[in-house]
mmCIF file of C-alpha atoms in Angstrom:
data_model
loop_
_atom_site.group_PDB
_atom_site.id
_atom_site.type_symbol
_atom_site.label_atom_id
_atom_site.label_comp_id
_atom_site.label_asym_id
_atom_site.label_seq_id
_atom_site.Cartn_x
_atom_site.Cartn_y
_atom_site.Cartn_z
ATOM 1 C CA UNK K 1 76.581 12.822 232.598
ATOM 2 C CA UNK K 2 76.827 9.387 231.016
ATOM 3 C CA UNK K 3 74.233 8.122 228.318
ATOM 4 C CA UNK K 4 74.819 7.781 224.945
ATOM 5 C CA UNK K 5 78.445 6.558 223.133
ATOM 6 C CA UNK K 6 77.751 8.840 220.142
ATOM 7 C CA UNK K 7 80.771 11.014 220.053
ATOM 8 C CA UNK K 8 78.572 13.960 218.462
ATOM 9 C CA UNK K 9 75.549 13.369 220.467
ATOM 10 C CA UNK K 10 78.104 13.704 223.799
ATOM 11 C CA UNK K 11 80.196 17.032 221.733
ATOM 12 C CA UNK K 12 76.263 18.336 221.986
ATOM 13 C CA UNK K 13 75.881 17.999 225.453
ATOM 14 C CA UNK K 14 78.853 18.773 226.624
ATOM 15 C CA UNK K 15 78.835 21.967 224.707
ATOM 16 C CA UNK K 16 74.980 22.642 226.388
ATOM 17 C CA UNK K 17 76.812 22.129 229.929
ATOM 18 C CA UNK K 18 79.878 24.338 229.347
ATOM 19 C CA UNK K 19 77.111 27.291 228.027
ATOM 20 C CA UNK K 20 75.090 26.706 231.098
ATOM 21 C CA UNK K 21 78.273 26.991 232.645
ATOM 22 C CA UNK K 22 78.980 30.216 231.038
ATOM 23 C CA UNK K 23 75.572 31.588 231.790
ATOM 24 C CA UNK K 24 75.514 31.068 235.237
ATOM 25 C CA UNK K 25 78.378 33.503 235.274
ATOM 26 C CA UNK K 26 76.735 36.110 233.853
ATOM 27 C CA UNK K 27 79.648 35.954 231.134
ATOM 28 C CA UNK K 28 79.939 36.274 226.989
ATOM 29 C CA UNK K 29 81.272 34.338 224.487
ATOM 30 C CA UNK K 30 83.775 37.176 223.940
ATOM 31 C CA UNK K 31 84.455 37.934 227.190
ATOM 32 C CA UNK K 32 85.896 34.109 227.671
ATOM 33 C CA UNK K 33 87.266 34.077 224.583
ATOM 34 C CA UNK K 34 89.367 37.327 225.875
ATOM 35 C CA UNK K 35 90.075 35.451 229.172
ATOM 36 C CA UNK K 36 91.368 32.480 227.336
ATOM 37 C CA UNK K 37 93.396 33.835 224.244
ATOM 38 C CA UNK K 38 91.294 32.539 221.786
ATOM 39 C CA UNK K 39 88.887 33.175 219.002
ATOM 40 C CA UNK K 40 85.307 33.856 219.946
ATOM 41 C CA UNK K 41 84.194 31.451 216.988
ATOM 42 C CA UNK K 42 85.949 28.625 219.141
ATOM 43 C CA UNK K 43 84.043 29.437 222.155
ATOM 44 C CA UNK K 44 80.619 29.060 219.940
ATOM 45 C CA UNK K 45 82.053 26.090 217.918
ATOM 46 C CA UNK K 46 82.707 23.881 221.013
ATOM 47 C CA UNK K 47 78.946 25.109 222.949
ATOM 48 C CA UNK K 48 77.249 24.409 219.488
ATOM 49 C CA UNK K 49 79.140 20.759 219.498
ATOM 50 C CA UNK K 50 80.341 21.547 215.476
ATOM 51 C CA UNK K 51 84.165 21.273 217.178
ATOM 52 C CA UNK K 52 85.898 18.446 218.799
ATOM 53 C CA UNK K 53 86.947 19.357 222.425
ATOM 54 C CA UNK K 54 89.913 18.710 224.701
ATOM 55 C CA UNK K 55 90.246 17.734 228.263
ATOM 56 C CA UNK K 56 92.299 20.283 228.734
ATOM 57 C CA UNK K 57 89.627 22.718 226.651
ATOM 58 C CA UNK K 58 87.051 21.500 229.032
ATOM 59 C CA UNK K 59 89.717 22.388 232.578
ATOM 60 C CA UNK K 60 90.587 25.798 231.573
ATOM 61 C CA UNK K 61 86.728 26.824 231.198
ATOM 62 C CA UNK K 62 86.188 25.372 234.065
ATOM 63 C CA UNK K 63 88.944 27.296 235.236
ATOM 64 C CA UNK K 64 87.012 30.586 233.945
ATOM 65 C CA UNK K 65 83.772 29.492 235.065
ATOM 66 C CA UNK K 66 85.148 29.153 238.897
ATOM 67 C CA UNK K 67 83.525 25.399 239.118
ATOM 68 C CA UNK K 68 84.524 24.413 242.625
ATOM 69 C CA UNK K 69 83.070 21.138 241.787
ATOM 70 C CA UNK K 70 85.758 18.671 241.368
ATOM 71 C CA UNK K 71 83.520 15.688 240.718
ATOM 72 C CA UNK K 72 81.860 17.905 238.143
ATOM 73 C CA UNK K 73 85.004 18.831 236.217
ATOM 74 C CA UNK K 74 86.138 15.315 236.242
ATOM 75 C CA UNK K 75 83.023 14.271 234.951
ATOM 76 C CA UNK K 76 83.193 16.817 232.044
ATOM 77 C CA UNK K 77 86.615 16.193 231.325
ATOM 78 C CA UNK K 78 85.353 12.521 230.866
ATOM 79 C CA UNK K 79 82.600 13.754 228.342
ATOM 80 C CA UNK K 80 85.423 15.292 226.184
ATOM 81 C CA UNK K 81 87.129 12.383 226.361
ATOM 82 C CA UNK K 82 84.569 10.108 225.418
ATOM 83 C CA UNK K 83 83.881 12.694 222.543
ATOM 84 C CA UNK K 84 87.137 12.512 220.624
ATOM 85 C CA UNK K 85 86.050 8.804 220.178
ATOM 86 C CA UNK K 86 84.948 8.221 216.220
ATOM 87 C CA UNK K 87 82.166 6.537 215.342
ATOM 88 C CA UNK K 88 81.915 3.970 211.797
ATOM 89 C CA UNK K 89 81.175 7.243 209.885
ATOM 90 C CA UNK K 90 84.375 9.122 210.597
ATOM 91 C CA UNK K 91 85.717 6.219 208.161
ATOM 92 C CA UNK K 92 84.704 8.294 205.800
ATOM 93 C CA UNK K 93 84.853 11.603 206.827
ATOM 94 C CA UNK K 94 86.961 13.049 204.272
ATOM 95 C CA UNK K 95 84.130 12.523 201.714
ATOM 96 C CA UNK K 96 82.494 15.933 203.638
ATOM 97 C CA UNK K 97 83.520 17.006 207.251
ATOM 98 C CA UNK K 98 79.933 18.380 207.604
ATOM 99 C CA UNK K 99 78.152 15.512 206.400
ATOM 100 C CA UNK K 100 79.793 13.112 208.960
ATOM 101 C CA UNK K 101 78.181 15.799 211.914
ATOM 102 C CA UNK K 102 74.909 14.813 210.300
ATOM 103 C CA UNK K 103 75.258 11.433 210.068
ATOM 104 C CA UNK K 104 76.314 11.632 214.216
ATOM 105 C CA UNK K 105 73.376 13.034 214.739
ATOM 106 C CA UNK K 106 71.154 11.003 212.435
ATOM 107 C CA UNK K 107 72.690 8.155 214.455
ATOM 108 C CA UNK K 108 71.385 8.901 217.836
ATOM 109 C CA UNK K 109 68.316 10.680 216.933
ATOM 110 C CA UNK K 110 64.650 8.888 217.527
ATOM 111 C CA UNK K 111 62.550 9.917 214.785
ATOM 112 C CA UNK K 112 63.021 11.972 211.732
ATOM 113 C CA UNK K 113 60.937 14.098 209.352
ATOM 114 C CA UNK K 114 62.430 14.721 205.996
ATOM 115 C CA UNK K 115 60.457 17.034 203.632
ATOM 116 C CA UNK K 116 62.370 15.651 199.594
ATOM 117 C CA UNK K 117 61.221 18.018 196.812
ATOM 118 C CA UNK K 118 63.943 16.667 194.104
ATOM 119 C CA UNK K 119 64.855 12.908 194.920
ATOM 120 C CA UNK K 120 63.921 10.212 196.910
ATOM 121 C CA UNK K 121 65.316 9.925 200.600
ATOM 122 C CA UNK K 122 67.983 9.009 201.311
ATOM 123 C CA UNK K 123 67.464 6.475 203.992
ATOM 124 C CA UNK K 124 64.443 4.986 201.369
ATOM 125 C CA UNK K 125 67.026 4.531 198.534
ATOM 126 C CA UNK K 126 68.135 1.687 196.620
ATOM 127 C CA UNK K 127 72.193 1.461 195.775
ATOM 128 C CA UNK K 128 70.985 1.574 192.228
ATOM 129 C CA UNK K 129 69.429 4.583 192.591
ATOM 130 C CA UNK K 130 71.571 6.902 195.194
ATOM 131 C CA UNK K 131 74.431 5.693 192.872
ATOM 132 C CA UNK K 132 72.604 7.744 189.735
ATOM 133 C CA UNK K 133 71.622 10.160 192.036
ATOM 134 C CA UNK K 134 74.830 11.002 193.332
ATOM 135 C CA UNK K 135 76.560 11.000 190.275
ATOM 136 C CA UNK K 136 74.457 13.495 188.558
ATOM 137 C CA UNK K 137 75.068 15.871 191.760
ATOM 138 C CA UNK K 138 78.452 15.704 191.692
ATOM 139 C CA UNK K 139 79.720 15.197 188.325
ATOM 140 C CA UNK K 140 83.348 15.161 188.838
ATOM 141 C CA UNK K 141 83.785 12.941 191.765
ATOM 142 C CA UNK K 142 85.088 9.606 190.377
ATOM 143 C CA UNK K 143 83.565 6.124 190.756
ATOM 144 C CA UNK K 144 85.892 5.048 193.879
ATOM 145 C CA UNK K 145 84.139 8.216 195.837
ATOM 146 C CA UNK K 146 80.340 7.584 194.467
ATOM 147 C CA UNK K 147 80.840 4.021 195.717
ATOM 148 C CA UNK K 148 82.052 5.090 198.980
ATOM 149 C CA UNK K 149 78.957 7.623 198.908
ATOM 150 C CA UNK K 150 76.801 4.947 198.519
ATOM 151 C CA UNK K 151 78.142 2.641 201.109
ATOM 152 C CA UNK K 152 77.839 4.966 203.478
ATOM 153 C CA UNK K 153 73.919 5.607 202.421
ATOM 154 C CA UNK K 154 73.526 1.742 202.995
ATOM 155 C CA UNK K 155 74.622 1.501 206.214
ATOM 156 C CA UNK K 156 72.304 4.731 207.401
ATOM 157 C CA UNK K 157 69.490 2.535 206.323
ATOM 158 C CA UNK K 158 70.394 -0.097 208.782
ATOM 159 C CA UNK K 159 68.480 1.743 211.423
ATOM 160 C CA UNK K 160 65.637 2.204 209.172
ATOM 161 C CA UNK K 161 65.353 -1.579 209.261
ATOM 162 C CA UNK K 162 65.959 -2.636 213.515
ATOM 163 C CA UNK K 163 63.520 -4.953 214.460
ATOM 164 C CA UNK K 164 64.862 -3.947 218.369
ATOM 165 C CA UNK K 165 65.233 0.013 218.173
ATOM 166 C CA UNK K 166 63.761 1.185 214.689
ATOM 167 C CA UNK K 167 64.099 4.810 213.727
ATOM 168 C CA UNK K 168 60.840 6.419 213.536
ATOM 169 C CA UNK K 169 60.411 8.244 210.046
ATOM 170 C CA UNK K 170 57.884 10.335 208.261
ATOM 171 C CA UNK K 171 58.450 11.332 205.127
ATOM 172 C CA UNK K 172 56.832 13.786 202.893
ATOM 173 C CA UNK K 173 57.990 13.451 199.048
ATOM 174 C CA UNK K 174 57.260 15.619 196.603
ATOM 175 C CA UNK K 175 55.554 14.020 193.312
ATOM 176 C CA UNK K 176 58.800 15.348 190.958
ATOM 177 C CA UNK K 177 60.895 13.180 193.016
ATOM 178 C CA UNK K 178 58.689 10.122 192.045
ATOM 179 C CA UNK K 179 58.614 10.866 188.284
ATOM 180 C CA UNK K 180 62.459 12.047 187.780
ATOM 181 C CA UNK K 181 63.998 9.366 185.806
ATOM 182 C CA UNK K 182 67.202 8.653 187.957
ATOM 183 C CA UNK K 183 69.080 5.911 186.513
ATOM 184 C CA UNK K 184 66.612 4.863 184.153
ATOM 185 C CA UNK K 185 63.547 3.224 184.012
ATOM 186 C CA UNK K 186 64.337 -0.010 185.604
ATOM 187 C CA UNK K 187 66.291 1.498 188.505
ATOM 188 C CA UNK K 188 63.268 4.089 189.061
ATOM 189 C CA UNK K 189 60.576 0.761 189.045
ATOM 190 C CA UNK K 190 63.013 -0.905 191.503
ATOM 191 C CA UNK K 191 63.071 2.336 193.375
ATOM 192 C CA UNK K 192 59.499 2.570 193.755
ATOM 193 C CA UNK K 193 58.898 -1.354 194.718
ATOM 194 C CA UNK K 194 61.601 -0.356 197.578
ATOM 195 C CA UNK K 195 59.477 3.003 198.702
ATOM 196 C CA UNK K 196 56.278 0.808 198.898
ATOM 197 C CA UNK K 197 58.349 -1.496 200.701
ATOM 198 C CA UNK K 198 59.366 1.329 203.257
ATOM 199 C CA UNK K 199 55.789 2.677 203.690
ATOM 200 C CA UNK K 200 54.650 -0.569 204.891
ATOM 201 C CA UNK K 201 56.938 -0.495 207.730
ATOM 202 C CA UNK K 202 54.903 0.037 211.145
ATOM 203 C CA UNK K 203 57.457 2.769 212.120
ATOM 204 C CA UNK K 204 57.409 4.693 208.711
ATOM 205 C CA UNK K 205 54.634 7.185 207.237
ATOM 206 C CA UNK K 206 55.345 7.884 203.732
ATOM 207 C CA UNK K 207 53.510 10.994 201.575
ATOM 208 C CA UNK K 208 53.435 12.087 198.647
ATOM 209 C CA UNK K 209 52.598 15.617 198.173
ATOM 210 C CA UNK K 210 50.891 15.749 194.613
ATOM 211 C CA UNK K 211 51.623 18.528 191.685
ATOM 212 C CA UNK K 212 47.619 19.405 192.496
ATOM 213 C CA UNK K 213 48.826 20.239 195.639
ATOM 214 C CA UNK K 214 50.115 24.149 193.838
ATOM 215 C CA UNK K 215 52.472 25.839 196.164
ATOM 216 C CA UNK K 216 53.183 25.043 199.966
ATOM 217 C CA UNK K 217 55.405 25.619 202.705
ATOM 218 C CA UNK K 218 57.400 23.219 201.269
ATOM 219 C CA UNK K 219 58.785 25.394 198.097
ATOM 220 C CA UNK K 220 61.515 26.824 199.690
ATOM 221 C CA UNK K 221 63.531 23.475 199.696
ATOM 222 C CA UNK K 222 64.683 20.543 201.478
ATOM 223 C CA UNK K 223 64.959 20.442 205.139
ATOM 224 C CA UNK K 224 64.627 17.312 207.844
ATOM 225 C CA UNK K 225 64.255 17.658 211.586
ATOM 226 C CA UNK K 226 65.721 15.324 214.078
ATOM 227 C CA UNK K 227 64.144 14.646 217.433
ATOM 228 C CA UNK K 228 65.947 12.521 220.023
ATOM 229 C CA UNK K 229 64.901 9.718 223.225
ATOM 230 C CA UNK K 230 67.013 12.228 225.845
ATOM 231 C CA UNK K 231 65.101 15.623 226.879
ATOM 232 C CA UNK K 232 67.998 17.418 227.172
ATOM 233 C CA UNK K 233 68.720 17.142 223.692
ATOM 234 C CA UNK K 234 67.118 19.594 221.503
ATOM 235 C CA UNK K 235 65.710 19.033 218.058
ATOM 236 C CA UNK K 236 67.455 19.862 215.593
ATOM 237 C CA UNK K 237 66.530 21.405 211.919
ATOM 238 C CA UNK K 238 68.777 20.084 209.399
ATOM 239 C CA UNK K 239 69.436 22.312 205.831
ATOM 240 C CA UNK K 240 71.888 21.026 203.418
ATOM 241 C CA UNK K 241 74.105 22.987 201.372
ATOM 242 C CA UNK K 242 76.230 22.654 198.312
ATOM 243 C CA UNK K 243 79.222 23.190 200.417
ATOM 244 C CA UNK K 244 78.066 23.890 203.636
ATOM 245 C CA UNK K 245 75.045 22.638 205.526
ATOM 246 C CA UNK K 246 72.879 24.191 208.673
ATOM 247 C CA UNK K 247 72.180 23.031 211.822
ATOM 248 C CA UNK K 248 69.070 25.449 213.750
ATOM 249 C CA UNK K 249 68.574 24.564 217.328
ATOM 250 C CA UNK K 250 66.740 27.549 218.570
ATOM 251 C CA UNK K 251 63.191 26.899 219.871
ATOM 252 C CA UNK K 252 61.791 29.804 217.228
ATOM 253 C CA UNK K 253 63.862 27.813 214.301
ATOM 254 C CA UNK K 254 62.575 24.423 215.703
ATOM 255 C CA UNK K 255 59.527 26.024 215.959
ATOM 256 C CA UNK K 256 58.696 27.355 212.672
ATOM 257 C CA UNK K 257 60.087 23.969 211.012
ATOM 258 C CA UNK K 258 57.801 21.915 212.968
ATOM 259 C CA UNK K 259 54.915 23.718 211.857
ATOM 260 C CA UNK K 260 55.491 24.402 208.520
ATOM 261 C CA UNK K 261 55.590 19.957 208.603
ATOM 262 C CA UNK K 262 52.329 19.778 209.968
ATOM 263 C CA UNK K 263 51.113 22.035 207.032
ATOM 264 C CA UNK K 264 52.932 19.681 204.372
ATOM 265 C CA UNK K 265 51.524 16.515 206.332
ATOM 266 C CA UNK K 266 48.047 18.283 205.852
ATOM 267 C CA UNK K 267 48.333 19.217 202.126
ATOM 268 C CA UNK K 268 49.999 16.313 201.307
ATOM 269 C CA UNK K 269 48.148 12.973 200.335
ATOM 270 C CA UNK K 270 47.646 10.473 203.227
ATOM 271 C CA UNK K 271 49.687 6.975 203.718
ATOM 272 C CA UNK K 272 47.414 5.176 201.179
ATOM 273 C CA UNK K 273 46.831 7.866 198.515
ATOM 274 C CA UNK K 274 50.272 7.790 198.247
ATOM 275 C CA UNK K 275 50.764 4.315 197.937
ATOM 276 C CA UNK K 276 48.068 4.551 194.842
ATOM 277 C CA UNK K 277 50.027 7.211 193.072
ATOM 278 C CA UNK K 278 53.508 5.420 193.867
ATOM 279 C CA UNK K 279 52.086 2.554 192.074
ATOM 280 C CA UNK K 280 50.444 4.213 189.344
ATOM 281 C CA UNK K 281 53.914 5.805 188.807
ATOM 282 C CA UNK K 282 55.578 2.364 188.908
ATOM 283 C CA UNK K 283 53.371 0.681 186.210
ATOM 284 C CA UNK K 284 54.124 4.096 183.781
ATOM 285 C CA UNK K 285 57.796 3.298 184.578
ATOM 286 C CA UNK K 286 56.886 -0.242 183.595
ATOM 287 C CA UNK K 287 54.862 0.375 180.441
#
């Protein structure tokens, strides 16, 4: 039951532990929820890991659940406890409660793929840039927040750049992203000297899918999915919202994602191409 310190990582599986639980009793949601005096949503919220849970949550399932194993429930009730610790990102978690679940998991995952149709991502950004960017998103958040914004988008990127435990990236960028002027010309050549600069990392595949390309199974948006070192944590698809975001975890979800990725990797130009066109880019930006 022990591994990793990540609060949300340890909400996660904790919550996959108290559904086993749950299964193994042949019970529903519902039916504990009934058994319990509280909402069914709660129930789903704590399995799902989107809520923080108690000690004393964890003891009265247990409770429901009929776990005769004390050195079990102690060692749950230590998992909750362990999970109401905050990581550096709950700092700022009143910039977006749902963000900061993202950035737990981004934190403890080992690789990511990130499909970017609109802007650059944001673990490849320069302050310049994610400053401009996130300014023209949210247009009436004031410079204090932006720079907070930003801060926090910095200190994702750390992982990015471990020597000892890198994260392992692939990114597939759409061409618009590359040729919206964010911030202006010399923030977008900067931009593009740091994205070369990223796809030269041995840990980091960079493509750019090309407006030759026509339509692919990229069209319908955004999305990233996050793998991570333990087995018994399950990959996660990531979709973010304009004031809510979505996390899929079942295997069809996962599924589907991951192989609508292997279509973009296919259509989209390979490591070097890309680096061509990136550079092409930057010289027009430079003209």
């Amino acid at each position: 039951m022990a591994g990793n310190v990540n609060p949300t990582v340890r909400r996660r599986r904790l919550g996959q532990e108290l559904r086993r639980l749950r299964e193994d009793r042949g019970m529903t949601a519902e039916e504990v929820a009934d058994r319990l005096l509280v909402s069914q949503s709660k129930i789903s919220r704590l399995e799902n890991g989107r809520r923080s849970i108690s000690p004393r949550d964890v003891r009265d399932l247990c409770g429901v659940y009929e776990v005769e194993d004390r050195r079990l429930v102690d060692s749950l009730m230590q998992m909750a406890k362990e999970s109401r610790q905050q990581g550096w990102w709950h700092a700022f978690a009143e910039l977006s409660p749902t963000y900061s679940v993202y950035i737990g998991l981004e934190t403890d995952a080992s690789s990511l793929r990130v499909y970017e149709p609109q802007v650059v991502p944001g673990l490849m950004q320069t302050p310049a840039y994610a400053s401009a960017v996130i300014s023209g998103a949210l247009p009436e958040v004031g410079e204090e927040e932006v720079a907070s914004r930003v801060q926090v988008r910095m200190r994702r990127q750390q992982r990015v750049w471990d020597d000892k435990q890198p994260l392992r990236l692939w990114a597939v960028v759409d061409e618009a992203a590359l040729r919206r002027q964010v911030g202006g010309r010399a923030t977008m050549t900067d931009q593009l000297a740091r994205l070369m600069e990223c796809s030269r990392l041995p840990h980091v595949t960079l493509q750019v899918m090309p407006f030759t390309a026509g339509a692919h199974p990229g069209v319908n948006g955004q999305y990233t999915i996050l793998e991570f070192p333990e087995a018994t944590d399950s990959t996660v698809i990531y979709l973010e919202g304009g004031t809510s975001d979505l996390y899929l975890e079942k295997p069809h979800d996962v599924q589907y994602y991951s192989v609508m990725y292997e279509h973009l990797r296919a259509q989209a130009l390979s490591p070097e191409e890309s680096r061509t066109l990136i550079t092409k880019i930057a010289e027009e930006y430079g003209s």
